[in-house]
Amino acid sequence: MARVVVIGGGYAGLACLVELAKKAPQLKLHLVDARAEHCKTTNLHKTFSRPVEDFTVPYVRLAERFGFDFHQQRLTFDEAELQRWQQQKRLPLGAGRLDFDWLVLSTGATATLEPADEGVYGLQTLQAGQGPALLEEWLNLGATQRVELSFVGGGATGLQVLFELHEQLRKKRADTHLRLIDLGTRTVPQLPDGAHRYIARKLCREKIDYLLETEFRGQKNGQILLTERGSGRDYSLPSTATLLFPGVRRAPFALQSNAYGQVECDGQLLPEIFSAGDCADFAGNGLNLLTAQAAVRKGKLVAHNIRNLNAGRGLRRYRYQEKGYLLSLGPIDAIGWLGWRCNLVKGFAANILKEAMESQYDLFLDGVDTYLGFP
Ligand SMILES: Cc1cc2nc3c(=O)[nH]c(=O)nc-3n(C[C@H](O)[C@H](O)[C@H](O)COP(=O)(O)OP(=O)(O)OC[C@H]3O[C@@H](n4cnc5c(N)ncnc54)[C@H](O)[C@@H]3O)c2cc1C
């Protein structure tokens, strides 16, 4: 029985496994992941008001549902190690080894800057389910003094967290002041200008300060340390805490891959090793951004190609084009585009569409695939 091993059970790794489980039941499937639960990362901003368990699924449950073996382990690798794995068709696992016919690397992305100072929080804080405790702490503090919260990063993640938290604090009438700090000259550069204007107006309306072209240098003794980009002026502002979302990079490194998803190391093709998701840098003109939408499609394409190789058929190129992008701006607001980049959708309607996308992924994990027409 041919064997497929997937390292990393995020959006891409699971899309690949689910597709193979359904369409190639003759393959033996294995998942290796550092964590015990799959995290629906695109919902993490909601974990200030809801437990993180609402957005995680234990891998053992998914393994039972889709018939794969799950191994909890963090596997580290570099290019030389990948070349060895390709040659030996096996990888180390615990005290033993795991043989494979095809290997899929879907290890995602990591933050470009991790929180280092006291009072600085990031993605790992939310993944660890610390959101509600932090919210509680700021609300208690807000009863006696003004709470100043700084958000670093005007990309999709930073904004989703900012507006979600703003709404939670507003509901409780806490005495807080929020500010957004960003190196660039506008928010969400990957979205049309109209989206930035909508967000900038909302920031102004909600009295959230927006410091553009400003670099975050750290947080110390209740102050955030900043540098103005143009003038080089250093200054500090009172800050109870900083939420750090400066962006992500492919992890553990960008896996250069051909348009079929096969990994290339030092210009050498590793034909039995595929990549998918944020870590995968595909050749060709398919959607290559670090988004869940691309991750699911890369995972499905790789599954299709492994199935074809197993059946002695040819490979398909990755050509998926973005169908839209929506960004949540609190529980009842969102902004983004759908169909064509000029077709901006905003407000409550956009929020409903965004939630429908989350439901589509929930359905997928329940075994109902509505990502029709791909690959
Ligand atoms: C707060 C937030 C909101 C977002 N919102 C959106 C959104 O609205 N729309 C959108 O399209 N995208 C959004 N994104 C981006 C989206 O979450 C990512 O693009 C998506 O998760 C990428 O999927 P992936 O499978 O490549 O990686 P991940 O989902 O990150 O999964 C990687 C998996 O690999 C495992 N792993 C990593 N390294 C190892 C190792 N060495 N050994 C074993 N296992 C390992 C991890 O434990 C993890 O389970 C958001 C991201 C964040 C952080």
XYZ file of C-alpha atoms and ligand atoms in Angstrom:
428
model
C 0.000 0.000 0.000
C 1.532 3.336 -1.059
C 2.024 5.750 1.812
C 1.610 9.547 2.005
C 3.007 11.508 4.946
C 1.883 15.104 5.549
C 3.914 17.315 7.904
C 1.717 20.155 9.216
C -2.043 19.790 9.663
C -3.188 23.346 8.989
C -5.505 24.422 6.150
C -3.233 23.047 3.416
C -2.215 19.781 5.093
C -5.798 18.904 6.028
C -7.160 19.878 2.590
C -4.639 17.445 1.103
C -5.467 14.647 3.563
C -9.256 15.044 3.274
C -9.054 15.031 -0.537
C -6.861 11.911 -0.549
C -9.025 10.158 2.058
C -12.062 10.645 -0.159
C -10.624 10.132 -3.619
C -7.712 7.714 -3.080
C -8.815 5.334 -0.291
C -6.154 2.843 -1.430
C -3.418 5.171 -0.029
C -2.210 4.892 3.576
C -2.216 8.398 5.107
C -0.168 9.834 7.985
C -0.161 13.283 9.578
C 2.699 14.628 11.701
C 1.970 17.868 13.583
C 3.650 19.613 16.495
C 0.278 20.325 18.139
C -2.525 18.078 19.357
C -5.288 20.184 17.751
C -5.981 21.725 14.379
C -6.461 25.489 14.755
C -8.891 27.416 12.525
C -6.494 30.359 12.544
C -8.737 32.684 10.525
C -10.992 32.920 13.614
C -8.290 33.652 16.199
C -9.245 37.339 16.506
C -12.576 36.181 18.013
C -10.855 34.489 20.958
C -11.076 37.560 23.230
C -14.760 36.843 23.706
C -14.891 33.108 22.975
C -12.747 30.195 24.168
C -10.073 29.097 21.704
C -11.543 25.562 21.913
C -14.446 26.850 19.769
C -11.927 27.111 16.932
C -9.819 23.993 17.382
C -10.424 20.331 16.531
C -8.335 17.528 18.078
C -6.317 15.736 15.394
C -7.294 12.361 16.846
C -10.934 13.168 16.024
C -10.047 14.189 12.455
C -7.849 11.092 12.119
C -10.821 8.925 13.046
C -13.142 10.798 10.683
C -10.841 10.662 7.665
C -8.913 7.449 8.389
C -5.334 8.703 8.784
C -2.705 7.991 11.438
C -1.735 10.972 13.599
C 1.712 11.459 15.160
C 2.306 14.448 17.432
C 5.858 15.643 16.875
C 7.698 18.760 15.698
C 9.982 17.781 12.812
C 12.795 20.145 11.955
C 14.395 20.111 8.531
C 16.600 22.096 6.196
C 17.405 21.678 2.491
C 20.081 19.023 3.125
C 17.682 17.036 5.294
C 15.008 17.178 2.576
C 17.492 15.820 0.036
C 18.287 12.945 2.435
C 14.584 12.214 2.968
C 14.018 12.168 -0.794
C 16.888 9.717 -1.269
C 15.898 7.366 1.580
C 12.115 7.851 1.234
C 11.839 7.908 5.021
C 11.952 10.405 7.852
C 12.776 10.132 11.543
C 9.788 9.823 13.892
C 10.263 9.459 17.642
C 12.760 6.689 18.228
C 11.886 5.086 14.895
C 11.247 6.151 11.287
C 8.355 6.632 8.912
C 8.633 5.415 5.312
C 6.798 7.328 2.586
C 6.104 7.169 -1.108
C 5.098 10.829 -1.160
C 5.764 13.502 1.425
C 3.824 16.787 1.731
C 5.338 19.722 3.636
C 2.666 22.150 4.881
C 4.276 23.781 7.899
C 2.707 27.243 7.399
C 4.286 30.566 8.354
C 5.740 32.253 11.405
C 5.646 35.839 12.727
C 8.402 38.117 11.374
C 8.819 39.538 14.879
C 8.006 37.599 18.061
C 6.983 39.402 21.285
C 10.113 39.820 23.415
C 9.256 42.494 26.002
C 6.937 42.275 28.981
C 3.430 43.466 28.069
C 3.774 42.491 24.401
C 1.451 39.831 22.973
C 1.152 38.139 19.594
C -0.384 35.272 17.718
C 0.888 32.658 20.160
C -0.966 34.458 22.973
C -4.224 33.950 21.098
C -3.367 30.370 20.102
C -2.716 29.605 23.781
C -6.239 30.847 24.613
C -5.058 33.795 26.756
C -7.388 36.339 25.079
C -10.260 36.271 27.635
C -7.863 36.582 30.615
C -6.142 39.593 29.015
C -9.466 41.254 28.244
C -10.540 40.730 31.855
C -7.242 42.203 33.108
C -7.640 45.341 30.951
C -11.270 45.756 31.991
C -10.309 45.543 35.692
C -7.449 47.986 35.189
C -9.800 50.284 33.263
C -11.948 50.679 36.398
C -9.185 52.742 38.055
C -7.061 54.125 35.231
C -7.029 54.709 31.486
C -5.893 51.654 29.530
C -3.736 52.415 26.463
C -3.457 49.580 23.928
C -1.045 49.702 20.988
C -1.487 47.515 17.888
C 1.491 47.009 15.613
C 0.715 46.014 12.015
C -1.976 47.409 9.714
C -2.316 44.155 7.768
C -5.342 41.866 7.800
C -4.494 40.099 11.065
C -3.665 43.236 13.075
C -6.855 44.992 11.932
C -9.088 42.003 12.641
C -7.723 41.781 16.196
C -7.869 45.566 16.711
C -11.528 45.994 15.734
C -12.669 42.844 17.549
C -11.016 43.973 20.778
C -12.255 47.549 20.308
C -15.839 46.249 20.125
C -15.428 44.069 23.234
C -14.011 47.029 25.229
C -16.678 49.410 23.898
C -19.481 47.035 24.953
C -18.134 47.049 28.513
C -17.698 50.875 28.413
C -14.084 50.519 29.524
C -11.910 53.647 29.684
C -9.481 52.664 26.931
C -7.551 54.331 24.154
C -6.354 52.340 21.150
C -3.701 53.171 18.565
C -2.575 51.492 15.365
C 1.109 51.655 14.388
C 2.321 50.718 10.929
C 5.531 51.034 8.910
C 3.680 51.657 5.640
C 1.668 54.555 4.270
C -1.659 52.686 4.169
C -3.454 49.715 5.720
C -3.950 46.342 3.940
C -1.795 47.003 0.842
C -3.103 43.815 -0.838
C -6.646 45.266 -0.933
C -7.935 48.041 -3.251
C -7.512 51.714 -2.162
C -11.239 51.909 -1.356
C -10.764 49.316 1.399
C -8.028 51.410 3.005
C -10.211 54.538 2.852
C -13.076 52.638 4.525
C -10.749 51.413 7.286
C -9.125 54.855 7.766
C -12.579 56.468 8.137
C -13.576 53.826 10.679
C -10.364 54.384 12.683
C -11.087 58.128 12.747
C -14.764 57.648 13.692
C -13.852 55.291 16.546
C -11.114 57.716 17.743
C -8.352 55.143 17.248
C -5.027 56.890 16.546
C -3.324 55.801 13.321
C 0.460 56.317 13.313
C 1.669 55.513 9.813
C 5.332 55.308 8.683
C 6.215 54.526 12.286
C 8.518 51.761 13.516
C 7.904 49.762 16.697
C 11.117 49.358 18.717
C 9.816 47.795 21.922
C 7.742 48.248 25.056
C 9.292 49.114 28.409
C 7.862 50.240 31.778
C 4.415 50.992 30.398
C 5.757 52.946 27.393
C 5.876 51.970 23.730
C 9.117 52.984 21.971
C 8.659 54.289 18.436
C 10.684 55.821 15.598
C 9.240 58.160 12.966
C 10.421 56.788 9.644
C 10.987 59.976 7.637
C 12.672 62.099 10.309
C 14.249 59.268 12.349
C 12.797 60.866 15.515
C 12.609 58.465 18.487
C 9.797 58.937 20.980
C 7.634 56.989 23.414
C 3.944 56.930 24.364
C 2.099 55.502 27.372
C 1.086 51.916 26.568
C -0.435 49.344 28.920
C 0.192 46.586 26.383
C 1.230 46.083 22.768
C -0.387 43.584 20.406
C 2.183 42.660 17.803
C 1.045 41.537 14.329
C 3.775 42.762 11.960
C 3.223 40.009 9.357
C 4.452 36.502 8.707
C 7.091 34.695 6.629
C 7.104 31.199 5.174
C 8.338 28.610 7.712
C 10.745 27.055 8.310
C 11.814 28.674 4.998
C 10.254 29.343 1.589
C 9.925 25.958 -0.113
C 10.566 26.743 -3.768
C 8.334 24.427 -5.773
C 7.406 23.918 -9.413
C 3.888 24.575 -10.717
C 2.868 21.002 -9.803
C 3.861 21.581 -6.149
C 7.056 19.465 -6.171
C 9.857 20.948 -4.062
C 13.129 22.104 -5.612
C 16.289 22.383 -3.481
C 19.314 24.191 -4.934
C 17.717 23.858 -8.377
C 17.357 20.079 -7.927
C 13.855 18.589 -8.160
C 12.704 16.361 -5.280
C 9.976 14.500 -7.227
C 8.364 12.726 -4.275
C 8.329 15.736 -1.939
C 5.517 18.296 -2.367
C 4.778 21.546 -0.544
C 1.428 23.257 0.123
C 0.101 26.285 2.009
C 1.906 29.329 3.389
C 5.333 27.617 3.355
C 5.024 26.766 -0.361
C 6.367 29.187 -2.950
C 4.865 27.830 -6.182
C 6.180 28.723 -9.662
C 3.648 29.921 -12.245
C 0.873 32.458 -11.947
C -1.511 30.739 -9.514
C -2.443 32.525 -6.263
C 0.713 32.383 -4.126
C -0.282 34.651 -1.222
C -0.143 33.536 2.419
C -3.892 33.077 2.814
C -6.179 30.233 3.859
C -7.844 30.409 0.456
C -4.540 29.665 -1.326
C -3.530 27.077 1.312
C -6.682 24.973 0.774
C -6.273 25.102 -3.026
C -2.576 24.186 -2.926
C -3.382 21.284 -0.583
C -6.111 20.023 -2.924
C -3.910 20.398 -6.018
C -1.092 18.422 -4.387
C -3.560 15.671 -3.382
C -4.776 15.526 -6.984
C -1.201 15.219 -8.285
C -0.252 12.486 -5.790
C -3.398 10.560 -6.746
C -2.471 10.906 -10.423
C 1.118 9.759 -9.837
C -0.187 6.732 -7.960
C -2.464 5.932 -10.911
C 0.330 6.501 -13.469
C -1.314 9.664 -14.847
C 0.123 13.124 -15.584
C 0.376 16.102 -13.247
C -1.775 19.242 -13.199
C -0.358 22.777 -12.871
C -1.478 25.121 -10.098
C -3.531 27.885 -11.741
C -5.956 28.940 -8.992
C -6.886 32.631 -9.107
C -8.160 34.608 -6.144
C -11.975 34.904 -6.065
C -12.054 37.643 -3.458
C -10.766 38.596 -0.017
C -12.737 39.672 3.028
C -11.482 41.119 6.250
C -13.497 41.278 9.465
C -13.721 44.701 11.173
C -15.548 43.650 14.331
C -18.557 41.393 14.905
C -20.888 43.190 12.439
C -18.561 44.874 9.948
C -16.155 43.729 7.237
C -14.523 44.987 4.043
C -13.111 43.316 0.965
C -13.795 42.415 -2.642
C -15.601 39.636 -4.395
C -15.328 38.458 -8.001
C -13.462 41.528 -9.308
C -11.088 43.688 -7.278
C -13.178 46.757 -8.168
C -16.254 45.099 -6.611
C -15.885 46.289 -3.023
C -18.229 44.808 -0.435
C -18.522 46.384 2.997
C -20.464 46.533 6.226
C -22.876 43.926 7.536
C -23.325 42.221 4.139
C -19.557 41.724 3.865
C -19.507 40.323 7.407
C -22.197 37.760 6.516
C -20.150 36.711 3.457
C -17.006 36.375 5.580
C -18.850 34.175 8.072
C -20.199 32.082 5.174
C -16.587 31.447 4.127
C -15.750 30.260 7.645
C -18.777 27.945 7.531
C -17.582 26.573 4.190
C -14.344 25.468 5.868
C -16.251 24.023 8.871
C -18.322 21.978 6.422
C -15.149 20.806 4.697
C -13.810 19.475 8.012
C -17.162 17.751 8.525
C -16.624 15.957 5.209
C -18.822 18.158 2.975
C -16.721 19.724 0.216
C -18.253 22.878 -1.267
C -14.940 24.129 -2.758
C -16.365 23.092 -6.103
C -14.586 23.199 -9.451
C -11.033 22.853 -8.122
C -8.571 21.465 -9.039
C -5.478 35.924 13.113
C -5.392 35.499 11.664
C -6.457 35.745 10.830
C -6.386 35.317 9.501
N -7.457 35.567 8.719
C -7.448 35.130 7.441
C -8.582 35.305 6.619
O -9.588 35.913 7.029
N -8.544 34.815 5.353
C -7.458 34.137 4.873
O -7.482 33.675 3.711
N -6.354 33.971 5.618
C -6.316 34.441 6.893
N -5.210 34.244 7.681
C -4.066 33.515 7.114
C -4.331 32.007 7.196
O -4.628 31.648 8.528
C -3.098 31.226 6.720
O -2.822 31.601 5.380
C -3.360 29.720 6.781
O -3.488 29.307 8.132
C -2.207 28.953 6.118
O -2.472 27.572 6.186
P -1.269 26.530 6.260
O -1.889 25.184 6.224
O -0.246 26.851 5.258
O -0.573 26.785 7.674
P -1.187 26.710 9.175
O -2.681 26.789 9.137
O -0.434 27.731 9.916
O -0.760 25.265 9.628
C 0.570 24.855 9.789
C 0.575 23.615 10.663
O 1.891 23.058 10.641
C 2.276 22.685 11.951
N 3.745 22.741 11.973
C 4.505 23.816 11.712
N 5.807 23.483 11.761
C 5.859 22.167 12.048
C 6.918 21.228 12.230
N 8.181 21.617 12.118
N 6.615 19.949 12.538
C 5.321 19.556 12.657
N 4.287 20.400 12.487
C 4.537 21.684 12.188
C 1.578 23.700 12.858
O 1.420 23.173 14.181
C 0.249 23.889 12.136
O -0.736 22.976 12.573
C -5.236 34.669 8.997
C -4.149 34.449 9.846
C -4.229 34.854 11.159
C -3.051 34.602 12.033
